[in-house]
């Protein structure tokens, strides 16, 4: 049985552990290893996750038979018509089973209930997930290069219209 629920404070270590398990196989072929280490250390420890929640991020955890295997986070933006997905990660051992689609559908449902008209996310331009997001109805809105320490994050901003 698959379930998606908001996290509790007890899930912060689970989120951090999943991030460390997921990021290496997901990013190591197209992101410098030092950048992965830096981002994991900076964004995926319990204190950093608490800070993200305090800034308005809502985290959802997906479990199969009680075993967590992925997470997403989202928040409203300054534009009330847009909800931004900040994170969407699924354990590689569980990919291809529809978890990413379930996350997007869940966040879309919540966004529509809040009156939003689009979802937005950033994805590395070299990430094979770009094609997944396109299949899910996202379109490339614009490329965005963001300086980050000694690196440059080369992303696509993608958006998906929402319909009632």
CSV table of C-alpha atoms in Angstrom, one decimal, residues 39-158:
chain,number,residue,atom,x,y,z
A,39,UNK,CA,24.4,20.8,-1.3
A,40,UNK,CA,23.7,17.8,0.8
A,41,UNK,CA,25.5,19.2,3.8
A,42,UNK,CA,23.9,22.6,3.4
A,43,UNK,CA,20.3,21.6,2.7
A,44,UNK,CA,19.7,18.1,4.0
A,45,UNK,CA,20.4,18.1,7.7
A,46,UNK,CA,17.6,18.3,10.3
A,47,UNK,CA,18.3,22.0,11.2
A,48,UNK,CA,18.3,23.1,7.5
A,49,UNK,CA,15.1,21.1,6.9
A,50,UNK,CA,13.5,22.8,9.9
A,51,UNK,CA,14.5,26.2,8.5
A,52,UNK,CA,13.0,25.4,5.1
A,53,UNK,CA,9.7,24.4,6.9
A,54,UNK,CA,9.9,27.7,8.9
A,55,UNK,CA,10.2,29.5,5.5
A,56,UNK,CA,6.9,28.0,4.3
A,57,UNK,CA,8.0,24.7,2.7
A,58,UNK,CA,5.6,21.8,3.1
A,59,UNK,CA,7.2,18.3,2.9
A,60,UNK,CA,5.4,15.1,1.9
A,61,UNK,CA,6.8,11.7,2.4
A,62,UNK,CA,5.8,8.7,0.3
A,63,UNK,CA,5.8,5.2,1.9
A,64,UNK,CA,5.1,1.7,0.6
A,65,UNK,CA,4.0,-0.7,3.3
A,66,UNK,CA,5.4,1.8,5.9
A,67,UNK,CA,8.8,2.0,4.2
A,68,UNK,CA,9.7,5.6,3.2
A,69,UNK,CA,11.1,5.8,-0.3
A,70,UNK,CA,10.7,9.4,-1.5
A,71,UNK,CA,9.8,13.0,-0.6
A,72,UNK,CA,8.7,16.2,-2.1
A,73,UNK,CA,8.4,19.8,-0.8
A,74,UNK,CA,6.5,22.8,-2.1
A,75,UNK,CA,5.5,26.3,-1.1
A,76,UNK,CA,3.5,29.2,-2.4
A,77,UNK,CA,5.4,31.9,-4.2
A,78,UNK,CA,5.1,35.7,-4.3
A,79,UNK,CA,2.7,35.2,-7.2
A,80,UNK,CA,-0.4,33.6,-5.6
A,81,UNK,CA,-1.2,31.8,-8.9
A,82,UNK,CA,2.0,29.7,-8.7
A,83,UNK,CA,3.0,27.0,-6.3
A,84,UNK,CA,6.6,25.9,-6.5
A,85,UNK,CA,7.9,22.4,-6.1
A,86,UNK,CA,11.3,22.7,-4.5
A,87,UNK,CA,12.2,19.0,-4.2
A,88,UNK,CA,10.9,15.8,-5.7
A,89,UNK,CA,13.0,12.7,-5.0
A,90,UNK,CA,12.4,9.0,-5.3
A,91,UNK,CA,14.8,6.2,-4.3
A,92,UNK,CA,16.2,4.8,-7.5
A,93,UNK,CA,15.1,1.3,-6.4
A,94,UNK,CA,11.5,2.5,-6.5
A,95,UNK,CA,11.6,4.7,-9.6
A,96,UNK,CA,9.2,3.7,-12.5
A,97,UNK,CA,6.4,2.8,-10.1
A,98,UNK,CA,4.5,6.1,-10.4
A,99,UNK,CA,5.7,7.8,-7.3
A,100,UNK,CA,6.8,11.0,-9.1
A,101,UNK,CA,3.4,11.2,-10.8
A,102,UNK,CA,1.6,10.7,-7.5
A,103,UNK,CA,3.6,13.5,-5.9
A,104,UNK,CA,2.9,15.9,-8.8
A,105,UNK,CA,-0.8,15.0,-8.7
A,106,UNK,CA,-1.0,15.5,-4.9
A,107,UNK,CA,0.8,18.9,-5.0
A,108,UNK,CA,-1.4,19.9,-8.0
A,109,UNK,CA,-4.5,19.1,-6.0
A,110,UNK,CA,-3.3,21.0,-3.0
A,111,UNK,CA,-2.3,24.0,-5.2
A,112,UNK,CA,-5.7,24.1,-6.9
A,113,UNK,CA,-7.4,24.0,-3.5
A,114,UNK,CA,-5.3,27.1,-2.6
A,115,UNK,CA,-6.4,28.9,-5.8
A,116,UNK,CA,-3.1,28.4,-7.8
A,117,UNK,CA,-3.1,28.1,-11.5
A,118,UNK,CA,0.4,26.7,-12.2
A,119,UNK,CA,3.1,24.5,-10.7
A,120,UNK,CA,6.7,25.6,-11.1
A,121,UNK,CA,10.0,23.8,-10.5
A,122,UNK,CA,13.7,24.1,-11.3
A,123,UNK,CA,15.5,21.1,-12.7
A,124,UNK,CA,19.1,20.7,-13.8
A,125,UNK,CA,19.3,21.1,-17.6
A,126,UNK,CA,21.3,17.9,-17.9
A,127,UNK,CA,19.0,15.8,-15.7
A,128,UNK,CA,17.1,13.1,-17.5
A,129,UNK,CA,14.1,14.0,-15.3
A,130,UNK,CA,13.5,16.9,-17.7
A,131,UNK,CA,11.8,14.4,-20.0
A,132,UNK,CA,9.7,13.0,-17.1
A,133,UNK,CA,8.5,16.5,-16.2
A,134,UNK,CA,7.6,17.2,-19.9
A,135,UNK,CA,5.5,13.9,-19.9
A,136,UNK,CA,3.8,15.2,-16.7
A,137,UNK,CA,2.7,18.4,-18.6
A,138,UNK,CA,5.5,20.8,-17.6
A,139,UNK,CA,7.0,23.1,-20.2
A,140,UNK,CA,10.4,24.8,-20.1
A,141,UNK,CA,9.6,28.4,-19.1
A,142,UNK,CA,13.3,29.6,-19.2
A,143,UNK,CA,16.8,28.6,-18.5
A,144,UNK,CA,18.2,29.9,-15.2
A,145,UNK,CA,21.9,30.0,-14.1
A,146,UNK,CA,22.3,30.5,-10.4
A,147,UNK,CA,25.8,31.1,-8.8
A,148,UNK,CA,26.2,28.8,-5.9
A,149,UNK,CA,29.5,28.9,-4.0
A,150,UNK,CA,32.1,28.1,-6.7
A,151,UNK,CA,29.5,26.4,-8.9
A,152,UNK,CA,26.8,27.6,-11.3
A,153,UNK,CA,23.4,25.8,-11.1
A,154,UNK,CA,22.3,25.3,-14.7
A,155,UNK,CA,18.6,24.8,-14.4
A,156,UNK,CA,15.4,25.0,-16.4
A,157,UNK,CA,12.5,26.7,-14.8
A,158,UNK,CA,9.5,24.6,-15.8
